[in-house]
Short mmCIF file of C-alpha atoms and ligand atoms in Angstrom, two decimals:
data_model
loop_
_atom_site.label_atom_id
_atom_site.label_comp_id
_atom_site.label_asym_id
_atom_site.label_seq_id
_atom_site.Cartn_x
_atom_site.Cartn_y
_atom_site.Cartn_z
CA MET A 1 125.60 109.28 59.59
CA ASN A 2 125.84 107.57 56.21
CA ASN A 3 123.99 108.50 53.19
CA MET A 4 123.40 104.72 52.12
CA THR A 5 119.79 105.45 52.57
CA SER A 6 117.62 108.62 52.74
CA LYS A 7 115.08 106.74 54.95
CA PRO A 8 113.73 109.19 57.49
CA TYR A 9 114.78 108.14 61.13
CA VAL A 10 112.08 106.53 63.15
CA GLY A 11 113.03 105.58 66.75
CA ARG A 12 111.08 104.38 69.72
CA PHE A 13 110.61 103.70 73.37
CA ALA A 14 108.97 100.39 74.20
CA PRO A 15 108.24 99.97 77.90
CA SER A 16 106.67 96.92 79.54
CA PRO A 17 103.92 97.76 82.14
CA SER A 18 105.43 95.73 84.78
CA GLY A 19 105.65 98.94 87.17
CA PRO A 20 106.24 102.69 87.07
CA LEU A 21 109.10 104.10 85.12
CA HIS A 22 112.35 104.11 87.11
CA PHE A 23 115.69 105.98 86.38
CA GLY A 24 116.96 102.98 84.30
CA SER A 25 114.02 103.17 81.75
CA LEU A 26 114.17 106.88 81.79
CA ILE A 27 117.67 106.61 80.44
CA ALA A 28 116.40 104.45 77.62
CA ALA A 29 113.54 106.71 76.80
CA LEU A 30 115.80 109.98 76.94
CA GLY A 31 118.50 108.40 75.04
CA SER A 32 116.00 107.07 72.27
CA TYR A 33 114.35 110.53 72.13
CA LEU A 34 117.70 112.47 71.74
CA GLN A 35 118.99 110.16 69.14
CA ALA A 36 115.73 110.56 67.29
CA LYS A 37 115.35 114.31 67.58
CA SER A 38 118.80 115.17 66.76
CA GLN A 39 118.27 113.64 63.34
CA GLN A 40 114.99 115.33 63.01
CA GLY A 41 113.35 111.81 63.36
CA THR A 42 110.06 110.62 64.64
CA TRP A 43 110.00 108.75 68.18
CA LEU A 44 107.19 106.51 68.77
CA VAL A 45 106.19 104.87 72.13
CA ARG A 46 104.99 101.19 72.20
CA ILE A 47 103.64 99.48 75.48
CA GLU A 48 104.95 95.89 75.48
CA ASP A 49 102.07 94.26 77.41
CA ILE A 50 102.28 90.62 76.24
CA ASP A 51 103.15 89.35 79.66
CA PRO A 52 99.87 89.79 81.68
CA PRO A 53 101.46 87.93 84.98
CA ARG A 54 104.07 90.35 85.51
CA GLU A 55 102.05 93.48 84.48
CA VAL A 56 100.76 95.90 87.15
CA PRO A 57 97.21 97.44 86.82
CA GLY A 58 97.59 101.13 85.96
CA ALA A 59 101.46 100.86 85.23
CA ALA A 60 100.96 101.70 81.50
CA ASP A 61 99.11 104.82 82.26
CA ALA A 62 101.59 106.01 85.14
CA ILE A 63 104.44 105.42 82.47
CA LEU A 64 102.82 107.54 79.75
CA ARG A 65 102.03 110.17 82.41
CA THR A 66 105.63 110.30 83.53
CA LEU A 67 106.95 110.58 79.73
CA GLU A 68 104.59 113.49 79.33
CA SER A 69 105.66 115.27 82.67
CA HIS A 70 109.08 115.01 81.29
CA GLY A 71 108.27 116.63 78.21
CA LEU A 72 109.03 113.28 76.24
CA LEU A 73 105.86 113.58 74.03
CA TRP A 74 105.66 110.86 71.30
CA ASP A 75 104.87 111.08 67.79
CA GLY A 76 101.85 109.28 66.14
CA GLU A 77 99.53 106.71 67.76
CA LEU A 78 100.52 104.51 70.85
CA VAL A 79 100.79 101.02 70.09
CA TYR A 80 99.92 98.28 72.52
CA GLN A 81 101.30 94.70 71.84
CA SER A 82 98.16 93.31 73.39
CA ASN A 83 96.32 94.33 70.19
CA ARG A 84 98.80 92.57 68.03
CA LEU A 85 98.51 88.99 69.35
CA ASP A 86 96.72 87.68 66.32
CA THR A 87 99.33 88.94 64.00
CA TYR A 88 102.08 87.09 66.08
CA GLN A 89 100.20 83.72 66.11
CA THR A 90 99.48 84.14 62.23
CA GLN A 91 103.06 84.17 61.91
CA ILE A 92 103.94 81.27 64.22
CA ASP A 93 101.28 79.21 62.39
CA ARG A 94 103.07 79.99 58.93
CA TRP A 95 106.33 78.79 60.35
CA ILE A 96 104.82 75.82 61.80
CA ALA A 97 103.32 75.02 58.50
CA SER A 98 106.52 75.61 56.55
CA GLY A 99 108.56 73.31 59.09
CA ASP A 100 110.56 76.45 60.01
CA ALA A 101 109.23 76.30 63.48
CA TYR A 102 108.16 73.17 65.88
CA TYR A 103 106.59 72.55 69.29
CA CYS A 104 108.93 71.71 71.94
CA GLN A 105 108.03 69.75 75.33
CA CYS A 106 111.25 70.45 77.24
CA THR A 107 111.21 71.91 80.54
CA ARG A 108 113.33 74.40 81.91
CA LYS A 109 114.78 71.72 84.23
CA GLN A 110 115.60 69.39 81.55
CA ILE A 111 117.43 72.16 79.74
CA LYS A 112 119.38 73.11 82.67
CA GLU A 113 120.41 69.52 83.27
CA SER A 114 121.68 69.33 79.77
CA GLY A 115 124.04 72.31 80.22
CA GLY A 116 121.75 75.30 80.15
CA PHE A 117 121.27 75.27 76.44
CA TYR A 118 118.50 73.67 74.45
CA ALA A 119 120.34 71.06 72.19
CA GLY A 120 117.42 70.56 69.43
CA THR A 121 115.91 67.47 71.27
CA CYS A 122 112.38 68.11 69.94
CA ARG A 123 113.40 69.32 66.36
CA ASP A 124 112.35 66.22 64.50
CA LEU A 125 109.83 64.79 66.85
CA ALA A 126 106.73 66.22 65.11
CA LEU A 127 105.15 66.94 68.42
CA SER A 128 101.41 68.40 68.54
CA GLN A 129 100.78 71.57 70.31
CA ASP A 130 99.16 70.66 73.87
CA GLY A 131 101.27 72.18 76.40
CA THR A 132 104.29 72.85 74.51
CA ALA A 133 106.49 75.84 73.50
CA VAL A 134 107.04 76.67 69.89
CA ARG A 135 110.65 77.13 68.75
CA LEU A 136 112.16 78.66 65.56
CA LYS A 137 115.01 76.71 63.82
CA VAL A 138 118.09 78.50 63.84
CA ASP A 139 119.80 77.50 60.69
CA GLU A 140 122.17 80.37 60.09
CA PRO A 141 123.00 82.07 63.67
CA VAL A 142 123.99 85.41 63.87
CA LEU A 143 127.14 85.41 65.64
CA ALA A 144 127.92 89.12 65.71
CA PHE A 145 126.48 92.64 64.86
CA GLN A 146 127.58 96.14 64.45
CA ASP A 147 126.47 98.35 67.56
CA VAL A 148 126.27 102.09 66.70
CA LEU A 149 128.14 102.68 69.98
CA HIS A 150 130.16 99.55 70.60
CA GLY A 151 131.16 98.50 67.05
CA ASN A 152 131.48 94.72 66.27
CA THR A 153 129.66 92.85 69.11
CA PRO A 154 129.95 89.11 69.31
CA ILE A 155 126.98 86.98 70.56
CA PRO A 156 128.12 83.95 72.65
CA GLU A 157 128.08 81.11 70.24
CA GLN A 158 125.97 78.43 72.06
CA LEU A 159 123.26 81.27 72.58
CA ALA A 160 123.27 82.20 69.03
CA ARG A 161 122.89 78.54 67.74
CA GLU A 162 120.11 77.63 69.79
CA ASP A 163 116.61 77.23 68.42
CA PHE A 164 114.84 79.74 70.53
CA ILE A 165 111.36 80.10 72.03
CA ILE A 166 108.83 82.26 70.07
CA ARG A 167 105.90 81.17 71.77
CA ARG A 168 106.05 79.96 75.38
CA ARG A 169 104.62 76.73 77.06
CA ASP A 170 102.09 79.05 78.95
CA GLY A 171 100.90 80.31 75.58
CA LEU A 172 102.53 83.72 75.71
CA PHE A 173 104.51 85.08 72.84
CA ALA A 174 108.33 85.66 73.08
CA TYR A 175 109.57 89.21 73.61
CA ASN A 176 111.85 88.69 70.72
CA LEU A 177 109.33 87.79 68.06
CA ALA A 178 106.90 90.55 69.13
CA VAL A 179 109.48 93.27 69.33
CA VAL A 180 110.79 92.55 65.71
CA MET A 181 107.39 92.10 64.28
CA ASP A 182 106.43 95.50 65.79
CA ASP A 183 109.45 97.21 64.73
CA ILE A 184 109.08 96.15 61.30
CA SER A 185 105.35 97.04 61.09
CA GLU A 186 106.11 100.65 62.76
CA GLY A 187 108.92 101.31 60.06
CA ILE A 188 111.43 101.67 62.97
CA THR A 189 115.00 102.43 61.53
CA GLU A 190 117.17 102.20 64.70
CA VAL A 191 116.65 100.78 68.16
CA VAL A 192 118.28 102.63 71.25
CA ARG A 193 118.04 100.80 74.35
CA GLY A 194 119.84 99.41 77.48
CA ALA A 195 122.95 97.10 77.31
CA ASP A 196 121.01 94.34 78.95
CA LEU A 197 119.47 93.69 75.49
CA ILE A 198 122.63 93.34 73.61
CA GLU A 199 122.54 89.39 73.80
CA PRO A 200 118.99 89.00 72.31
CA THR A 201 120.01 91.06 69.40
CA GLY A 202 121.40 88.29 67.58
CA ARG A 203 118.21 86.48 67.73
CA GLN A 204 116.30 89.59 66.69
CA ILE A 205 118.47 90.12 63.70
CA PHE A 206 117.87 86.60 62.77
CA LEU A 207 114.15 87.27 63.04
CA TYR A 208 114.29 90.13 60.62
CA ARG A 209 116.04 87.86 58.23
CA LYS A 210 113.51 85.00 58.58
CA LEU A 211 110.92 87.65 58.03
CA GLY A 212 112.60 88.94 54.89
CA ALA A 213 113.19 92.50 56.33
CA THR A 214 116.19 94.76 56.74
CA PRO A 215 117.26 94.86 60.35
CA VAL A 216 117.48 98.12 62.07
CA SER A 217 120.50 99.58 63.36
CA TYR A 218 121.28 99.17 67.11
CA LEU A 219 122.62 101.43 69.79
CA HIS A 220 122.89 99.87 73.28
CA LEU A 221 123.21 102.40 75.98
CA PRO A 222 125.08 101.87 79.41
CA LEU A 223 122.49 100.17 81.93
CA ALA A 224 122.10 101.88 85.28
CA THR A 225 122.83 99.48 88.07
CA GLY A 226 122.34 99.39 91.86
CA GLU A 227 125.50 99.69 94.26
CA ASP A 228 125.47 95.79 93.93
CA GLY A 229 125.96 96.08 90.08
CA GLY A 230 122.43 94.37 89.50
CA LYS A 231 120.19 96.07 87.05
CA LEU A 232 117.77 98.68 88.15
CA SER A 233 114.51 97.19 87.76
CA LYS A 234 110.75 96.96 88.54
CA GLN A 235 111.67 93.69 90.05
CA ASN A 236 114.25 94.83 92.56
CA HIS A 237 112.19 97.82 93.52
CA ALA A 238 114.21 100.81 91.87
CA PRO A 239 112.53 103.90 92.98
CA ALA A 240 109.76 105.21 90.59
CA ILE A 241 110.51 108.45 89.00
CA ASP A 242 109.01 111.53 90.83
CA ASN A 243 107.21 113.69 88.26
CA ARG A 244 107.46 116.81 90.32
CA LEU A 245 111.18 116.63 89.92
CA ALA A 246 111.21 116.33 86.16
CA GLY A 247 114.01 118.87 85.58
CA ASP A 248 116.40 117.26 87.97
CA ASN A 249 115.57 113.71 86.61
CA LEU A 250 116.13 114.85 83.02
CA CYS A 251 119.54 116.47 83.95
CA GLN A 252 120.74 113.37 86.02
CA ALA A 253 119.79 111.19 83.03
CA MET A 254 121.67 113.25 80.77
CA HIS A 255 124.86 113.32 82.85
CA PHE A 256 124.28 109.36 82.98
CA LEU A 257 124.44 109.72 79.10
CA GLY A 258 127.56 111.69 78.98
CA LEU A 259 125.97 115.27 78.43
CA THR A 260 126.99 118.05 80.83
CA PRO A 261 124.12 120.42 81.56
CA ASP A 262 124.83 123.32 83.91
CA ALA A 263 123.22 122.94 87.35
CA GLY A 264 120.83 125.89 86.44
CA LEU A 265 119.19 124.06 83.64
CA ALA A 266 117.47 121.64 85.96
CA HIS A 267 115.08 124.64 86.80
CA ALA A 268 114.00 125.23 83.09
CA SER A 269 110.95 123.52 81.76
CA PRO A 270 111.24 120.04 80.45
CA ALA A 271 110.88 121.32 76.91
CA GLU A 272 113.75 123.61 77.25
CA ILE A 273 115.88 120.99 78.87
CA LEU A 274 115.16 118.46 76.12
CA ALA A 275 115.76 121.26 73.29
CA TRP A 276 119.24 121.63 75.10
CA GLY A 277 119.74 118.08 74.99
CA VAL A 278 118.78 117.63 71.35
CA GLU A 279 121.34 120.46 70.52
CA ASN A 280 124.20 118.95 72.59
CA TRP A 281 123.69 115.16 71.95
CA SER A 282 126.72 113.43 70.73
CA LEU A 283 127.51 109.70 70.49
CA SER A 284 131.08 110.54 71.13
CA THR A 285 130.45 111.33 74.78
CA ILE A 286 128.07 108.49 75.80
CA PRO A 287 130.14 106.11 78.21
CA LYS A 288 130.94 102.84 76.40
CA ASN A 289 130.58 100.85 79.50
CA THR A 290 127.60 98.43 79.41
CA SER A 291 126.69 99.25 82.90
CA ILE A 292 127.13 102.25 85.33
CA ILE A 293 126.01 102.54 89.05
CA ALA A 294 123.17 105.01 89.32
CA PRO A 295 123.88 108.27 90.78
CA PHE A 296 121.72 107.98 93.96
ZN1 ZN B 301 112.14 70.08 73.36
#
């Protein structure tokens, strides 16, 4: 790693409680943990519970129990995004007042009909708040970024240039805003996550600049998919991780990330398996694919 800054490494895993942990999210948890611990870093966990309609009661606790049973013990206090809603709203109010953000009444259908991208329709309409979304003006779009694993990574131009939503019509805060404000507030230095989040990275870097902060470094791991190539997710009923098989699960996730533990290691304790992982972790052996079919 470079010596440009001597800032200690702070990484994180930030699941949303829309269901129990599945293999895809275990990979993100493990990859971010190993990347942090191999640099003597701190590894934080944040529960991204800002979308109540998609949340499953008890899922946050189930996720935390699964992390614990796999030896993935976080440093510091847990953060729940639901405790930070006032902070997000205060920032939105500031941007509305300064003219950096504005209310938008376009429906999903209207945007779809105009080619799938929002064309700035409401930018200068000075709409009031009722039943509208809030969009941030994108004056200097982020068209590419340096990914630790993938190098220079372009963002599709129409996506990069779009004034994007920071608060939805239903009043819920947008993922991009919450995640960036929280990563800044927690002093995160690098984000390690699945490659499905490559495209939002441009917007997130734009948010860092808008908030006067230095963007984190980004490392996007290959995404575990089903046989059909679709993302493993709670929505498509990916199987929950079985906490009784922690050793097997960790070794399977390590193989997915390019490590080659012996078959026997699966019988060791999670702490021993993770210690082996930290010792052997290497960016050079992580597959550069953005998706890989899960091994089951
Ligand atoms: Zn609009």
